[in-house]
PDB file of C-alpha atoms in Angstrom:
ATOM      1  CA  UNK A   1       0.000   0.000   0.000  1.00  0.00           C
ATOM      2  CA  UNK A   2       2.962   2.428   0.788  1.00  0.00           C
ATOM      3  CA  UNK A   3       4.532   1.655  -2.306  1.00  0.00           C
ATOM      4  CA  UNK A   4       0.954   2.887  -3.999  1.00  0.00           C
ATOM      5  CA  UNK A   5       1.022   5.909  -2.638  1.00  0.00           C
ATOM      6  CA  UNK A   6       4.747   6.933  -3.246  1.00  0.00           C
ATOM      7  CA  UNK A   7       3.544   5.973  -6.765  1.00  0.00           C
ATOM      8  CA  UNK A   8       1.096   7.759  -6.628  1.00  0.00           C
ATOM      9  CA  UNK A   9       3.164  10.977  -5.497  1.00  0.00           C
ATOM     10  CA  UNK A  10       5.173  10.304  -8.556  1.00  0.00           C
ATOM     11  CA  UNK A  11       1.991  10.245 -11.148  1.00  0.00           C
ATOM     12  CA  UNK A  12       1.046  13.963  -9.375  1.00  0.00           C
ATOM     13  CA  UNK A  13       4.502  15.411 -10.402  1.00  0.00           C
ATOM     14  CA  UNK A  14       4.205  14.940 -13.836  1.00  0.00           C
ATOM     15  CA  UNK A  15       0.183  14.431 -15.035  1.00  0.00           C
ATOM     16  CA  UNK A  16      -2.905  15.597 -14.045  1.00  0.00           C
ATOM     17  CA  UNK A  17      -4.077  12.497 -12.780  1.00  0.00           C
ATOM     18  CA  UNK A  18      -4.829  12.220  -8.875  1.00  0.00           C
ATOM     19  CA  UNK A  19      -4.769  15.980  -8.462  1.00  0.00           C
ATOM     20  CA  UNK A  20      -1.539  16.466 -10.301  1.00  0.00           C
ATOM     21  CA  UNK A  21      -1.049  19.865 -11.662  1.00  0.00           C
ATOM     22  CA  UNK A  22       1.262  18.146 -14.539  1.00  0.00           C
ATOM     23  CA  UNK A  23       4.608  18.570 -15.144  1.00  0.00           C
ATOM     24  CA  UNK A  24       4.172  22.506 -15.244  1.00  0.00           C
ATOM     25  CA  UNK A  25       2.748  22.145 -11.762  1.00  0.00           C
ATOM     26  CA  UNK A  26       5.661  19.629 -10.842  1.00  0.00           C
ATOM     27  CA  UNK A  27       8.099  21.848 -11.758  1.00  0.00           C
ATOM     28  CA  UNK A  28       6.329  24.619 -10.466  1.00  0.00           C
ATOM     29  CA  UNK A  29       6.336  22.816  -6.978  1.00  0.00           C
ATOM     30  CA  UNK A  30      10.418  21.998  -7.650  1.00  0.00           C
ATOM     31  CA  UNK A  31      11.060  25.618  -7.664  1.00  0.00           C
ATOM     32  CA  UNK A  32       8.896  26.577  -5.080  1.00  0.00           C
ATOM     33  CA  UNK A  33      10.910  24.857  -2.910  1.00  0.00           C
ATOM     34  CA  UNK A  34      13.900  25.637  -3.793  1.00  0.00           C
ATOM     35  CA  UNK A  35      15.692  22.940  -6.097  1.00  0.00           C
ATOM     36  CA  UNK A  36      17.283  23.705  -9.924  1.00  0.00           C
ATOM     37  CA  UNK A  37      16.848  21.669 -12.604  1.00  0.00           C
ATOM     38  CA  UNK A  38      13.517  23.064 -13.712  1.00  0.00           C
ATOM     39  CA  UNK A  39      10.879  20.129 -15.682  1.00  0.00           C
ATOM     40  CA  UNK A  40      14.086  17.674 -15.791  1.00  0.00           C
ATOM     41  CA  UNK A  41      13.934  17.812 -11.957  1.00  0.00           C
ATOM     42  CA  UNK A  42      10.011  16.995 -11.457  1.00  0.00           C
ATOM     43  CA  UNK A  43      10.212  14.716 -14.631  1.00  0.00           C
ATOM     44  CA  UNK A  44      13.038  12.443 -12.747  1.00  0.00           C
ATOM     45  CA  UNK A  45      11.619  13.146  -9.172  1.00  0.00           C
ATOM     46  CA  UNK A  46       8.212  11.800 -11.002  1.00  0.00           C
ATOM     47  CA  UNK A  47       9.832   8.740 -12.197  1.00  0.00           C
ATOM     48  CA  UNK A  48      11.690   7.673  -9.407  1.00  0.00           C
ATOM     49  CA  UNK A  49       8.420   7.979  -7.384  1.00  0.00           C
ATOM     50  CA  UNK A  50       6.514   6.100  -9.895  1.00  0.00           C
ATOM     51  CA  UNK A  51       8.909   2.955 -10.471  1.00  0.00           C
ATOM     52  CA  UNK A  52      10.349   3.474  -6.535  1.00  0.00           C
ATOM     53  CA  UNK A  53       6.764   3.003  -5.317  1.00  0.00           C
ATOM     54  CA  UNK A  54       5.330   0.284  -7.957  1.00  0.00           C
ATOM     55  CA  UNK A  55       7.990  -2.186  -7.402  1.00  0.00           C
ATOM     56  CA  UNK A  56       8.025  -2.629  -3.680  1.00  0.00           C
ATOM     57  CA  UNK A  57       3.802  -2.702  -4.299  1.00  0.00           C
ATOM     58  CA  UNK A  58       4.737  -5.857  -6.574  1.00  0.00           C
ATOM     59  CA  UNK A  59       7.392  -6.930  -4.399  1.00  0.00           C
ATOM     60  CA  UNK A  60       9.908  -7.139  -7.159  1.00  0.00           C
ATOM     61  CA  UNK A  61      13.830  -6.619  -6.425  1.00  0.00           C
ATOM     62  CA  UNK A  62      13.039  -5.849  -3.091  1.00  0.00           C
ATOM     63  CA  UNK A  63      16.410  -4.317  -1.783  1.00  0.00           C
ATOM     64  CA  UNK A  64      16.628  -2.129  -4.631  1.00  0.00           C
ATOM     65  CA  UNK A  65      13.145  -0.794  -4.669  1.00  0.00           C
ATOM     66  CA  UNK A  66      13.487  -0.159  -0.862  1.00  0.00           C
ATOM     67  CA  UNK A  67      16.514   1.906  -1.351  1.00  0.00           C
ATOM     68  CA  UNK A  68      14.589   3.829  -4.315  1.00  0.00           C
ATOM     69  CA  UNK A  69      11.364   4.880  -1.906  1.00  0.00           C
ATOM     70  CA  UNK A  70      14.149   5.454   0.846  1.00  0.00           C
ATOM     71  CA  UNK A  71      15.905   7.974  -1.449  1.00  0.00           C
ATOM     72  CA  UNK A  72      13.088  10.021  -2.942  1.00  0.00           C
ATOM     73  CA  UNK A  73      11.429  10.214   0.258  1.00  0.00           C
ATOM     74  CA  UNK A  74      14.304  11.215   1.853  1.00  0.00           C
ATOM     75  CA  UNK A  75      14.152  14.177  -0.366  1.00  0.00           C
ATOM     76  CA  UNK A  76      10.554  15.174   0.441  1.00  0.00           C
ATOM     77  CA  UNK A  77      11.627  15.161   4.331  1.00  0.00           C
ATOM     78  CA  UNK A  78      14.555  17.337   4.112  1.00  0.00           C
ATOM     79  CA  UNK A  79      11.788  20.162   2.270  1.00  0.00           C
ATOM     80  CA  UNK A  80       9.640  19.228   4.853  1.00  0.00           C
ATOM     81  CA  UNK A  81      12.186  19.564   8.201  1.00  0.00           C
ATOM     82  CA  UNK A  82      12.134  23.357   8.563  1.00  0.00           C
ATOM     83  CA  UNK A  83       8.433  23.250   9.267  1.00  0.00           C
ATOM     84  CA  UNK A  84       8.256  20.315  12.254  1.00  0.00           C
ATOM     85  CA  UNK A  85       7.155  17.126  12.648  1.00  0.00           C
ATOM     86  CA  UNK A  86       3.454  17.297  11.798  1.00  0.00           C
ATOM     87  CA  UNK A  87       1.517  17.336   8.950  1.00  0.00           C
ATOM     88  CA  UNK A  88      -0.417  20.241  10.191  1.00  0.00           C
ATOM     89  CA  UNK A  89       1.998  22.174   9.379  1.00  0.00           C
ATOM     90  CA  UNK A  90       3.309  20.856   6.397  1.00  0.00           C
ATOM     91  CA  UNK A  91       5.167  18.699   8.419  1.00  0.00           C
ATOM     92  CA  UNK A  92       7.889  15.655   7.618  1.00  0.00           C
ATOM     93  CA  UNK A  93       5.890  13.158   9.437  1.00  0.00           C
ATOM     94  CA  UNK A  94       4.385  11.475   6.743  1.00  0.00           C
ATOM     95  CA  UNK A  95       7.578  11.083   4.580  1.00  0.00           C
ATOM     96  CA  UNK A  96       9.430   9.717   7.839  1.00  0.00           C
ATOM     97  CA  UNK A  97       6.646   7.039   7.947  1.00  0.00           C
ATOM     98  CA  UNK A  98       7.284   5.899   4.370  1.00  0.00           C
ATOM     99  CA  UNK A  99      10.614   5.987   4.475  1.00  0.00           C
ATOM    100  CA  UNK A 100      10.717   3.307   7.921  1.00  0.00           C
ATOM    101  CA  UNK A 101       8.025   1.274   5.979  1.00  0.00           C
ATOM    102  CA  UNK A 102      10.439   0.816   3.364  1.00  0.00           C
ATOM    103  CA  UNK A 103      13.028   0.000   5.491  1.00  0.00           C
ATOM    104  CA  UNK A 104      10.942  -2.665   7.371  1.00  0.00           C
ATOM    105  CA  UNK A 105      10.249  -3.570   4.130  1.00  0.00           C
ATOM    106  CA  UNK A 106      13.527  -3.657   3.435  1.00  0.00           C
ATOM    107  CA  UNK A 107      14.735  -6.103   6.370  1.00  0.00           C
ATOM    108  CA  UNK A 108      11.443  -8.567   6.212  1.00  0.00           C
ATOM    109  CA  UNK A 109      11.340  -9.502   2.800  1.00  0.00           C
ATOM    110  CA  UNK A 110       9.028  -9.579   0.047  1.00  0.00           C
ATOM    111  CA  UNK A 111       5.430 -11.244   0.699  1.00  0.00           C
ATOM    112  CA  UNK A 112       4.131 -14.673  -0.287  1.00  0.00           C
ATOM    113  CA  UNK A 113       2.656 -13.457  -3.258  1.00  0.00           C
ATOM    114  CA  UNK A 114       5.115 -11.185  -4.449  1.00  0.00           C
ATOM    115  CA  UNK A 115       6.583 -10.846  -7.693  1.00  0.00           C
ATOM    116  CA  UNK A 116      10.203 -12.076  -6.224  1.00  0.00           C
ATOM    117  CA  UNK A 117       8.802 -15.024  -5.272  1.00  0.00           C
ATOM    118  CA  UNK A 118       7.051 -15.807  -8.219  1.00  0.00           C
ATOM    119  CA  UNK A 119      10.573 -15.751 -10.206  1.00  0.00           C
ATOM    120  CA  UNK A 120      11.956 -17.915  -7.367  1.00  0.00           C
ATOM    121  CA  UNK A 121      14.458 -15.604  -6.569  1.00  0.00           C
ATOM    122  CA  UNK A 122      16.741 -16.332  -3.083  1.00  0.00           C
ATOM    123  CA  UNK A 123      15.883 -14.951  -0.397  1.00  0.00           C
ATOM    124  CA  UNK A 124      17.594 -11.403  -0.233  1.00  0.00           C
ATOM    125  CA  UNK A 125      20.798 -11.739   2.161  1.00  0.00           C
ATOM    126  CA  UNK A 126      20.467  -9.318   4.843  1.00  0.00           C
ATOM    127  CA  UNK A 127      22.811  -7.538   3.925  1.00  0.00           C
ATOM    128  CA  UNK A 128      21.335  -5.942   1.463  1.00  0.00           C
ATOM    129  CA  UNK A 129      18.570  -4.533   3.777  1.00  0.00           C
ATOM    130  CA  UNK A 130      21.319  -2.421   5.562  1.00  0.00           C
ATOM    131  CA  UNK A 131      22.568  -1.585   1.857  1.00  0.00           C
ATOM    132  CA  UNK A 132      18.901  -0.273   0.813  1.00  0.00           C
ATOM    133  CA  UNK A 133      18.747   1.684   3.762  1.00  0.00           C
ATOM    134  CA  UNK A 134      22.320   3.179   3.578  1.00  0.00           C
ATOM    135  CA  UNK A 135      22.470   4.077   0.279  1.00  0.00           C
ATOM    136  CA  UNK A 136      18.761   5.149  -0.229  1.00  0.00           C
ATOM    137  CA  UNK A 137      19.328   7.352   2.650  1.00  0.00           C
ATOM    138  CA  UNK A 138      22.508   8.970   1.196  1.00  0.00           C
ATOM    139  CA  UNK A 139      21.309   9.221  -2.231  1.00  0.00           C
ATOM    140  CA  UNK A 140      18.225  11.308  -0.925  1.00  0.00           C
ATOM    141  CA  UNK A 141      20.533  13.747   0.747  1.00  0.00           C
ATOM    142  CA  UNK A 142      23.163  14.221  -2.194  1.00  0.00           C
ATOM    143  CA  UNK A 143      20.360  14.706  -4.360  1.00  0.00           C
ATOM    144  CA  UNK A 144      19.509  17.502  -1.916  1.00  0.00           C
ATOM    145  CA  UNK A 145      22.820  18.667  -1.785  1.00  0.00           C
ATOM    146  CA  UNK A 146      23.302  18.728  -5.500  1.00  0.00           C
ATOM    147  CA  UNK A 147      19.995  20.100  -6.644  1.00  0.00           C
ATOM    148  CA  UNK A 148      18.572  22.917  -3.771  1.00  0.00           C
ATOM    149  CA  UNK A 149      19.360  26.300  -3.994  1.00  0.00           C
ATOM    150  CA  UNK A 150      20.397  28.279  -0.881  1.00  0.00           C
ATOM    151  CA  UNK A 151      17.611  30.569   0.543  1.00  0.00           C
ATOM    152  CA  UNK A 152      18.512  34.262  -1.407  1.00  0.00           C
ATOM    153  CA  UNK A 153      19.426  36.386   1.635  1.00  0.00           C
ATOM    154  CA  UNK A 154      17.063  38.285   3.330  1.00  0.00           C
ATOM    155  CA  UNK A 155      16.910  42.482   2.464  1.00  0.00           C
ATOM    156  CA  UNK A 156      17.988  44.687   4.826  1.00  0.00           C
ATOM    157  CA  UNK A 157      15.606  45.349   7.205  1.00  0.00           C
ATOM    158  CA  UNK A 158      13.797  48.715   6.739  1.00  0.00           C
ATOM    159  CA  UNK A 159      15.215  50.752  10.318  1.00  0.00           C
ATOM    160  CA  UNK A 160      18.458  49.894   9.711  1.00  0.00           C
ATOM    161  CA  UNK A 161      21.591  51.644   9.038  1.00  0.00           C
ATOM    162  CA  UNK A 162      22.015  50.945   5.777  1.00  0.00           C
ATOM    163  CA  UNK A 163      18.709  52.778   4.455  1.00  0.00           C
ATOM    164  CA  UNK A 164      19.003  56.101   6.562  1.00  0.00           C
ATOM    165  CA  UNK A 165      20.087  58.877   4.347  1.00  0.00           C
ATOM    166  CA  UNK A 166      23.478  60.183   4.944  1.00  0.00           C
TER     167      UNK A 166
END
């Protein structure tokens, strides 16, 4: 169900389906909050929801599709941090949910009637649970690093010094 819904974030950045505003209103959303990289931004961010949330939803490749919902939501926490914990407030709550779903994920396995299973793949070593976590969590903050702008500096405030005539 998490993986839905990540998936579902994804589909918003880049369509008008469930409420999206479409890649205009992805993008639009990227620069509100500060990141560069204009429609390529919300067009990748989009993806990497979309294919991070469907495949831990089928249960296919596991580890790796863990480590992809770690690292996009990852990035939607670290927009959310400056404004608290809760949702009410535009909080990171929810994205700090998904991301210890997919870690949980991550370290239990895929279901029964997953898609993993179905292949008759080996059981994932566990390993590779820490891996997804580690790198998923990393890759969210370079991403960060790499793609958000620094607040512009704040104007002098109007009192001050600076604007009294000489």
């Amino acid at each position: 169900m998490a993986g839905l819904l990540i998936a579902g974030h994804g589909v918003q950045k880049v369509s008008f389906r469930l409420g999206g505003g479409g890649l205009a209103g992805g993008t639009e959303e990227f620069r509100h909050d500060g990141f560069r990289g204009g429609a390529l931004t919300a067009l990748a961010a989009g993806a990497g929801q979309i294919g991070s949330g469907l495949l831990p939803a089928a249960g296919a490749l596991t580890p790796l599709a863990a480590k992809g919902a770690i690292g996009v939501t990852t990035v939607a926490l670290t927009v959310k941090w400056r404004n608290g914990l809760w949702v009410q407030h535009d909080g990171y709550d929810y994205p700090l949910v998904l991301i210890a779903l997919a870690a949980a994920l991550s370290f239990t396995g895929p279901g029964r009637y997953s898609v993993d299973r179905v292949l008759d793949l080996p059981p994932w070593p566990w390993w590779s649970a820490v891996l997804a976590v580690t790198v998923g969590a990393v890759c969210g903050l370079a991403t960060r690093a790499l793609l958000h702008r620094p607040a512009p500096p704040l104007p002098p405030r109007s009192g001050s010094d600076e604007n009294r005539p000489g």
